[in-house]
One Martini backbone bead per residue (centre of mass of N, CA, C, O) as a GRO file, in nm:
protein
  310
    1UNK     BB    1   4.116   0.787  -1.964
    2UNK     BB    2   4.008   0.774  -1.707
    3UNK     BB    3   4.251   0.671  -1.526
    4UNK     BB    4   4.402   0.937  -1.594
    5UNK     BB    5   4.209   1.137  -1.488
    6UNK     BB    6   4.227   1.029  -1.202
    7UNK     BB    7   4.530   1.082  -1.152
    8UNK     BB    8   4.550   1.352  -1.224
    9UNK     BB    9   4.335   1.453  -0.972
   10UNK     BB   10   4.534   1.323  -0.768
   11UNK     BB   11   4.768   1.506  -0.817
   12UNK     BB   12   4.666   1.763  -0.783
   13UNK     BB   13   4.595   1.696  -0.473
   14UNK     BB   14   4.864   1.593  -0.334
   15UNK     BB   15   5.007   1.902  -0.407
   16UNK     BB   16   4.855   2.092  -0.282
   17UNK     BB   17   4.870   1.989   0.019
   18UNK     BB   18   5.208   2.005   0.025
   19UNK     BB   19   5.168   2.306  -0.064
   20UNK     BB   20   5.006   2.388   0.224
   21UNK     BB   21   5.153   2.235   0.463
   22UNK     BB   22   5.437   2.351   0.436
   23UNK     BB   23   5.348   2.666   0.422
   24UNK     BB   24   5.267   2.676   0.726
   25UNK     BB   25   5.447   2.520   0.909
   26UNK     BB   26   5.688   2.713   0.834
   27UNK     BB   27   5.559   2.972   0.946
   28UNK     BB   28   5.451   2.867   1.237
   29UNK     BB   29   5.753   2.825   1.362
   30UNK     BB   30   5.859   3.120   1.260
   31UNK     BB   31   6.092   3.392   1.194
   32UNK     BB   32   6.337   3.389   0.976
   33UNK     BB   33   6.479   3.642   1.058
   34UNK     BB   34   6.605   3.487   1.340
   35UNK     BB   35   6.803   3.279   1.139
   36UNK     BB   36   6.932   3.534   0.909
   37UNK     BB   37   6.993   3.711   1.125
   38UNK     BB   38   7.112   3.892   1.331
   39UNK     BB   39   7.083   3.995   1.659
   40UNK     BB   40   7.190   4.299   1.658
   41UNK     BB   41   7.011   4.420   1.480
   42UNK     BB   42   6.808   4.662   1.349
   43UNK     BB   43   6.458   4.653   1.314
   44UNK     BB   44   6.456   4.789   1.056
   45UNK     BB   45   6.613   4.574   0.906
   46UNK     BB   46   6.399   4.393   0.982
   47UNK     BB   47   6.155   4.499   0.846
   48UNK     BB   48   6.266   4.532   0.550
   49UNK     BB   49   6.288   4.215   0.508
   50UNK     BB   50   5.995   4.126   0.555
   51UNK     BB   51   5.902   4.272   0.322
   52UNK     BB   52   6.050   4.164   0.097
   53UNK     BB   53   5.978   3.882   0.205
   54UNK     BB   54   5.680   3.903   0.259
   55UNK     BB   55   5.601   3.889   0.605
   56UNK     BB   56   5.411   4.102   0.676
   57UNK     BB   57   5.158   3.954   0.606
   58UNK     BB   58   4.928   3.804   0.619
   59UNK     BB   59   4.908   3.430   0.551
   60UNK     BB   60   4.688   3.456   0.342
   61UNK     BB   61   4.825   3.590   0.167
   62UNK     BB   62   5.072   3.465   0.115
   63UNK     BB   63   5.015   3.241  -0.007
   64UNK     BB   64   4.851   3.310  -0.284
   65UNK     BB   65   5.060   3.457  -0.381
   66UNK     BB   66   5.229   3.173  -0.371
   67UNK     BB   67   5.016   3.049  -0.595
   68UNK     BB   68   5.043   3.259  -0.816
   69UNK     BB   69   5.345   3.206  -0.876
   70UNK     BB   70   5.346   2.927  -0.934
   71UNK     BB   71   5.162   2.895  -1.157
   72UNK     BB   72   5.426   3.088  -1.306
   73UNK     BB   73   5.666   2.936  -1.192
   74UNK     BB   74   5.717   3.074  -0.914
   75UNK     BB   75   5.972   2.988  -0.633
   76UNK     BB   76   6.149   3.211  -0.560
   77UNK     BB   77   6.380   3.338  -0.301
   78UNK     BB   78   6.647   3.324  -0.183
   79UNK     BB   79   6.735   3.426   0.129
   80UNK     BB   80   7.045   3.369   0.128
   81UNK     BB   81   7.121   3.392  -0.192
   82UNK     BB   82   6.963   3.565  -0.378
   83UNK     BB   83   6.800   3.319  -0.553
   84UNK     BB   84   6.689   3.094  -0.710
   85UNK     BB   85   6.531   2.841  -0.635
   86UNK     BB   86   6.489   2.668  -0.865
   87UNK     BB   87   6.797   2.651  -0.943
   88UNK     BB   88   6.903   2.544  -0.674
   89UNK     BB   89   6.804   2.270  -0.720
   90UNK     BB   90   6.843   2.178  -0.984
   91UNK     BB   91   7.147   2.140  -0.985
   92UNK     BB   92   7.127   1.904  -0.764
   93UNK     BB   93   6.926   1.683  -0.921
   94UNK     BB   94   7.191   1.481  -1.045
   95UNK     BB   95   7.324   1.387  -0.774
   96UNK     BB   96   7.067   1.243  -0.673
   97UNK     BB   97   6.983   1.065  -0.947
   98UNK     BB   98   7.243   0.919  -0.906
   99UNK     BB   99   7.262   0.795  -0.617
  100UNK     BB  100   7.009   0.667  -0.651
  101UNK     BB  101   6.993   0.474  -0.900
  102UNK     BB  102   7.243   0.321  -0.794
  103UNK     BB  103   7.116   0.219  -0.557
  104UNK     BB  104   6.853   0.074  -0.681
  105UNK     BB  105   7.070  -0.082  -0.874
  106UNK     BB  106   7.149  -0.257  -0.612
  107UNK     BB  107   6.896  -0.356  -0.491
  108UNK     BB  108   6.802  -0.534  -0.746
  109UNK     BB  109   7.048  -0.705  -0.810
  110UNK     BB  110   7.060  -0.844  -0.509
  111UNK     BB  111   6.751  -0.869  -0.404
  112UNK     BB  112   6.631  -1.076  -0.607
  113UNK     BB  113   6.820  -1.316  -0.626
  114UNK     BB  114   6.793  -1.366  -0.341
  115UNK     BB  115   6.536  -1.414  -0.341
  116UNK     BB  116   6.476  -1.665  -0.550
  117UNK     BB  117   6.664  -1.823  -0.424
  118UNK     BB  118   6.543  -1.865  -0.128
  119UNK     BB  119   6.264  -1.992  -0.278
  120UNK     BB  120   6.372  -2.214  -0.355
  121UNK     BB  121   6.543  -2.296  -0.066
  122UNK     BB  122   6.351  -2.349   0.116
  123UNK     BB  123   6.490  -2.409   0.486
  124UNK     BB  124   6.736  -2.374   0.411
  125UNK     BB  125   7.073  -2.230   0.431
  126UNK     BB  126   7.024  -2.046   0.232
  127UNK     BB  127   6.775  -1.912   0.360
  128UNK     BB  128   6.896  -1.841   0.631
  129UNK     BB  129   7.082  -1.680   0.553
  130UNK     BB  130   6.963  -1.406   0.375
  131UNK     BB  131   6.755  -1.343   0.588
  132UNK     BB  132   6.968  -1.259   0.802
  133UNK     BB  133   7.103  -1.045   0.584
  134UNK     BB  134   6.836  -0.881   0.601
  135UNK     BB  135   6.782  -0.838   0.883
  136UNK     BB  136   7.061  -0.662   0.907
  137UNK     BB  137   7.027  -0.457   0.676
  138UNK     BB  138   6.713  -0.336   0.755
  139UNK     BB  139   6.872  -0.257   1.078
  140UNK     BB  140   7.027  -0.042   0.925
  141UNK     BB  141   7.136   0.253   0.989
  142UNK     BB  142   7.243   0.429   0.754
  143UNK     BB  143   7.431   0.624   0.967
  144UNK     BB  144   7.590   0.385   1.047
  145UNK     BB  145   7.691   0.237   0.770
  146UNK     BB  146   7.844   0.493   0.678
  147UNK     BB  147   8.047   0.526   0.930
  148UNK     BB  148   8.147   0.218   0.882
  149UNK     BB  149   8.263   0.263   0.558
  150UNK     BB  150   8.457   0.489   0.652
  151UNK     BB  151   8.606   0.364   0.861
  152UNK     BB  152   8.727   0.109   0.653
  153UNK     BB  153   8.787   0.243   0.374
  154UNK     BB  154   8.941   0.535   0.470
  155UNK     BB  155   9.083   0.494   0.755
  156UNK     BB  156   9.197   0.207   0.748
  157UNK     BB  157   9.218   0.128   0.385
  158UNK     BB  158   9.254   0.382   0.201
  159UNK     BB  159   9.030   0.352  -0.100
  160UNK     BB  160   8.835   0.543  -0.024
  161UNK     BB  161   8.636   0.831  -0.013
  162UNK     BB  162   8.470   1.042   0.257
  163UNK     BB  163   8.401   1.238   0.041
  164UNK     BB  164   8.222   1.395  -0.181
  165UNK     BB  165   8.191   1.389  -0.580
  166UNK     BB  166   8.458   1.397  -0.831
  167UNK     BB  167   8.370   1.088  -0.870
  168UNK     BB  168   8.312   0.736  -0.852
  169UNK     BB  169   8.432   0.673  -0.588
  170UNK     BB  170   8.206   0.847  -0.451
  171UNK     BB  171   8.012   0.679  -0.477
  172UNK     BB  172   8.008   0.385  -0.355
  173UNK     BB  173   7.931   0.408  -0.067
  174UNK     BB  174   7.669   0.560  -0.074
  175UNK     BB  175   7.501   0.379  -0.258
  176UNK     BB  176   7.544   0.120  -0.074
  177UNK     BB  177   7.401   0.246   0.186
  178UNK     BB  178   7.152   0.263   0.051
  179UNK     BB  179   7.129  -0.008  -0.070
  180UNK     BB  180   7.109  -0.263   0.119
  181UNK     BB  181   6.890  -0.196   0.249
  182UNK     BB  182   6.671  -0.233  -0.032
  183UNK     BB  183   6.784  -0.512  -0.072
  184UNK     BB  184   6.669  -0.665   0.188
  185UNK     BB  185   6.367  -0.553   0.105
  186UNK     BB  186   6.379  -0.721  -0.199
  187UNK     BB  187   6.462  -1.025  -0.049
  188UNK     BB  188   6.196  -1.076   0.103
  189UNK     BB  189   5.976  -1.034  -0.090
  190UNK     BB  190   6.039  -1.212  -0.301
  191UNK     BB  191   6.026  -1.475  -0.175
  192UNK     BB  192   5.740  -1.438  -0.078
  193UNK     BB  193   5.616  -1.437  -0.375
  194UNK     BB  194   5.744  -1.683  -0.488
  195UNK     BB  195   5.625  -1.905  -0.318
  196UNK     BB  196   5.330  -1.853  -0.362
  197UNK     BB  197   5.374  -1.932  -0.687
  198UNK     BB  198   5.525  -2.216  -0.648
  199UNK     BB  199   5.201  -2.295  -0.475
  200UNK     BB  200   5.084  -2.309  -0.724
  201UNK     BB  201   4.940  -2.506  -1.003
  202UNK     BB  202   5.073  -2.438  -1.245
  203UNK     BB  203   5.355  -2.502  -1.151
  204UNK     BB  204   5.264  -2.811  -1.154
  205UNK     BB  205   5.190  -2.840  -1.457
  206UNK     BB  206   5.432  -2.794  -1.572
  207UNK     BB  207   5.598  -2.987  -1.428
  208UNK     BB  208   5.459  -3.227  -1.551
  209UNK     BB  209   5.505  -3.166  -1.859
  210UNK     BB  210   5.887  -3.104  -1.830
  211UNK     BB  211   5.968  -2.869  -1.733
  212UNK     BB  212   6.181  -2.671  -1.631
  213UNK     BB  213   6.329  -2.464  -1.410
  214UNK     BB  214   6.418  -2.231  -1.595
  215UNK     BB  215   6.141  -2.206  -1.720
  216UNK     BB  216   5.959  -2.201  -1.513
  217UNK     BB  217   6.070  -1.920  -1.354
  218UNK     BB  218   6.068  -1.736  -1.605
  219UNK     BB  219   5.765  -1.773  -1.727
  220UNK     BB  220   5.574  -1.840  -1.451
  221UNK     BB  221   5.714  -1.694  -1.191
  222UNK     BB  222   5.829  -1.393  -1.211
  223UNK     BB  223   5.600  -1.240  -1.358
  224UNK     BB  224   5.445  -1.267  -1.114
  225UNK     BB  225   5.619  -1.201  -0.872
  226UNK     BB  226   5.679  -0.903  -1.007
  227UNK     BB  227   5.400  -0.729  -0.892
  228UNK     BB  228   5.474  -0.663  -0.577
  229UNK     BB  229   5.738  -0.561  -0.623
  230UNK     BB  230   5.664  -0.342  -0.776
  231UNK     BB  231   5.424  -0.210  -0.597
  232UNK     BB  232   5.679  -0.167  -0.387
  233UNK     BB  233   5.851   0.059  -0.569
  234UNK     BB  234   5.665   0.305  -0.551
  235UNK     BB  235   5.667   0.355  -0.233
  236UNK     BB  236   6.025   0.320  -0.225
  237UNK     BB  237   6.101   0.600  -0.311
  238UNK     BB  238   6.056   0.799  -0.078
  239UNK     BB  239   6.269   0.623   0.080
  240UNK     BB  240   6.472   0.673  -0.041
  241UNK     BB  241   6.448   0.996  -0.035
  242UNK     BB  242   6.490   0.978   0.258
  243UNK     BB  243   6.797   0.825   0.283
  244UNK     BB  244   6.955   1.035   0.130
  245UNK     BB  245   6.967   1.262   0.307
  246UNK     BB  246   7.122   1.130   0.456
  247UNK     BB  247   7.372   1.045   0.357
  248UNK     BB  248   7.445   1.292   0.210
  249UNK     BB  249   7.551   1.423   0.496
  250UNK     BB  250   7.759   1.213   0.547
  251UNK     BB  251   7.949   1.236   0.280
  252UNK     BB  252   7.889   1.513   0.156
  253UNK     BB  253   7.651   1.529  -0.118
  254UNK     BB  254   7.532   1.775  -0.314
  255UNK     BB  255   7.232   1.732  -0.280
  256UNK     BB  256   6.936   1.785  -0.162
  257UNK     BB  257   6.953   1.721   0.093
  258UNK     BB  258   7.146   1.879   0.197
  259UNK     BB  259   7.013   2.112   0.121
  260UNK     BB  260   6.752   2.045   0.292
  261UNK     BB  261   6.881   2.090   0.548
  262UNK     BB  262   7.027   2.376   0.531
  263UNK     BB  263   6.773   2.527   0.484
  264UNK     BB  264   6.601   2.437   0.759
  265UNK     BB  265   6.818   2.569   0.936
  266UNK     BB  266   6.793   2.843   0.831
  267UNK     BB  267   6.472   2.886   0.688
  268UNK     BB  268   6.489   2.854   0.343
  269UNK     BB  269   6.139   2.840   0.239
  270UNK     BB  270   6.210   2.825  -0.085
  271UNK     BB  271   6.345   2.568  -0.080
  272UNK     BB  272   6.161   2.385   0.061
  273UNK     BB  273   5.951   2.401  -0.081
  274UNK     BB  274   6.078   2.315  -0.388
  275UNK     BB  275   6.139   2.028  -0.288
  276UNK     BB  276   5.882   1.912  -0.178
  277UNK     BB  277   5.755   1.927  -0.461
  278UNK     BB  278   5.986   1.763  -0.644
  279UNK     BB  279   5.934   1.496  -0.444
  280UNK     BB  280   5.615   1.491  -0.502
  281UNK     BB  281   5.619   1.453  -0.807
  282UNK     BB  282   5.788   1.198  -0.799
  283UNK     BB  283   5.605   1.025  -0.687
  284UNK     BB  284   5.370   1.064  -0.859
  285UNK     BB  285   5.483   0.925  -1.081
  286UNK     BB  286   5.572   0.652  -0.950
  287UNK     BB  287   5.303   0.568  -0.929
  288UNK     BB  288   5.189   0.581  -1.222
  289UNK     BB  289   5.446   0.401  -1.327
  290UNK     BB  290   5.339   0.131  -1.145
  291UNK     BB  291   5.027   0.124  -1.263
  292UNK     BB  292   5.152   0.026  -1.545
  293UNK     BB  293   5.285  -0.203  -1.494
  294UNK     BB  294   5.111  -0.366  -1.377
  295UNK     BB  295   4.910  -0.380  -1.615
  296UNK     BB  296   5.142  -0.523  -1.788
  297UNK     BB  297   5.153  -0.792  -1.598
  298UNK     BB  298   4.842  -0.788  -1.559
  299UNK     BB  299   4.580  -0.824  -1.747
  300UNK     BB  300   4.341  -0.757  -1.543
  301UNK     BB  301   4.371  -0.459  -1.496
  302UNK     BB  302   4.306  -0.382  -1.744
  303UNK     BB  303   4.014  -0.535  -1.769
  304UNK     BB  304   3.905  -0.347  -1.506
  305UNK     BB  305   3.935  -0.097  -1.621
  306UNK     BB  306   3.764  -0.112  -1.875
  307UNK     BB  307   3.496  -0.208  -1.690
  308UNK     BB  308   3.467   0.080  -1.534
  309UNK     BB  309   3.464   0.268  -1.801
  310UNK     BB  310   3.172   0.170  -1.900
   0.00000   0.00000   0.00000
């Protein structure tokens, strides 16, 4: 219970810091309505638009507005389309976590078994090929590896679409593009926590006992191997959310990314914070789930949270 209530108020300050943060930035930025009308307007109208949307207020009021309508659920109307910030948000949220999702199981299903290839057969050419392919994969900057994707399978083997989401097609690249970077840093990962396990003494007194190689990996190397890179992977959500970002623009995939791309520019003030706070409770769930995982693999986690809090 203690744990808990620790880490929930710890979440509740650390969206606290992010919407204000936000809203300071954003505003302190310039007037929206620079952005958002045209250049010819004439003031009245540029007045009336300033008052319609709050911003004729000193900032320290527009904030407060601000925080008493979010405790109400309220996160405002977008400037450009006139219509609730948050339904237009939540619309996207299905085709980013559909994105990130298959990412994410691109990057586990193939970063894992290559470091634990790699770190079985540490020092060999199959280890030395893995980290080649891996320190390849993490120095490729997604906008490069998404427009080399586009290159190859659209424009010259015209075999998958090179935009939009219709389809499962449409996800194929983009998927590709997030998960590779993240499969090369979860097979780094994965053989360095191997490696270090594989030279326990548990695993040589396993091997004394006459376990074999596939006991001796699933049973005592895997589950503790495991730990790090759990910790490592509730980190990896905002980087993920981030890619996605860049990602989403490259496809034209209509997800948050892109919706926050298009905000930013117009200056669509209610969006981007609605974003920016969805993005940040996605984190802080994430590693809630995290800490989580971890003391169910690590039995000493929990016997430690319980002997703090008594």
């Amino acid at each position: 219970m203690f744990w808990f209530l620790t880490k929930s108020l710890r979440a509740v300050i650390t969206l606290w810091l992010v919407v204000t943060f936000v809203f300071f930035v954003l505003r302190l930025s310039g007037d929206p309505t620079n952005m958002l009308l045209p250049d010819d307007i004439d003031e009245a109208t540029r007045t009336f638009y300033r008052q319609l949307w709050g911003l004729d207020k000193p900032i320290f009021v527009q904030y407060l507005n601000y925080l008493g309508a979010l405790l109400q659920g309220d996160f405002g109307i977008s400037f450009r389309n006139n219509q609730d910030a948050f339904q237009l948000v939540w619309d996207r949220v299905p085709k980013t976590a559909l994105l990130t999702g298959t990412s994410l199981v691109i990057s586990l299903v193939i970063g894992i078994p290559l470091g634990i290839v790699a770190a079985l057969y540490r020092d060999s050419w199959i280890d030395r090929a893995v980290m080649a392919a891996s320190v390849f994969g993490f120095s490729m900057p997604n906008f490069f590896l998404g427009i080399l994707l586009i290159l190859i399978f659209s424009l010259n083997l015209r075999v998958l679409p090179s935009s939009g989401s219709g389809t499962w097609w449409h996800l194929i690249m983009p998927a590709a593009t997030l998960g590779i970077s993240f499969a090369a840093q979860f097979a780094r990962y994965t053989r360095s926590s191997m490696i270090d396990v594989l030279n326990k003494s548990y695993m040589r007194t396993a091997q004394s006992k006459g376990a074999g190689m596939a006991r001796r990996v699933n049973l005592h190397a895997l589950p503790n191997a495991a730990i790090p890179v759990i910790t490592i992977l509730g980190f990896k959500v905002g980087e993920l959310l981030g890619g996605a970002i860049i990602t989403e623009t490259v496809f034209a995939w209509p997800g948050l990314g892109r919706l926050l791309t298009s905000a930013v520019a117009s200056r669509d003030l209610a969006v981007v914070q609605c974003i920016m706070i969805l993005l940040a409770i996605t984190m802080v769930v994430a590693n809630m789930l995290t800490d989580l995982a971890y003391g169910w693999l690590d039995p000493r986690v929990r016997v430690g949270a319980k002997a703090g809090s008594q």
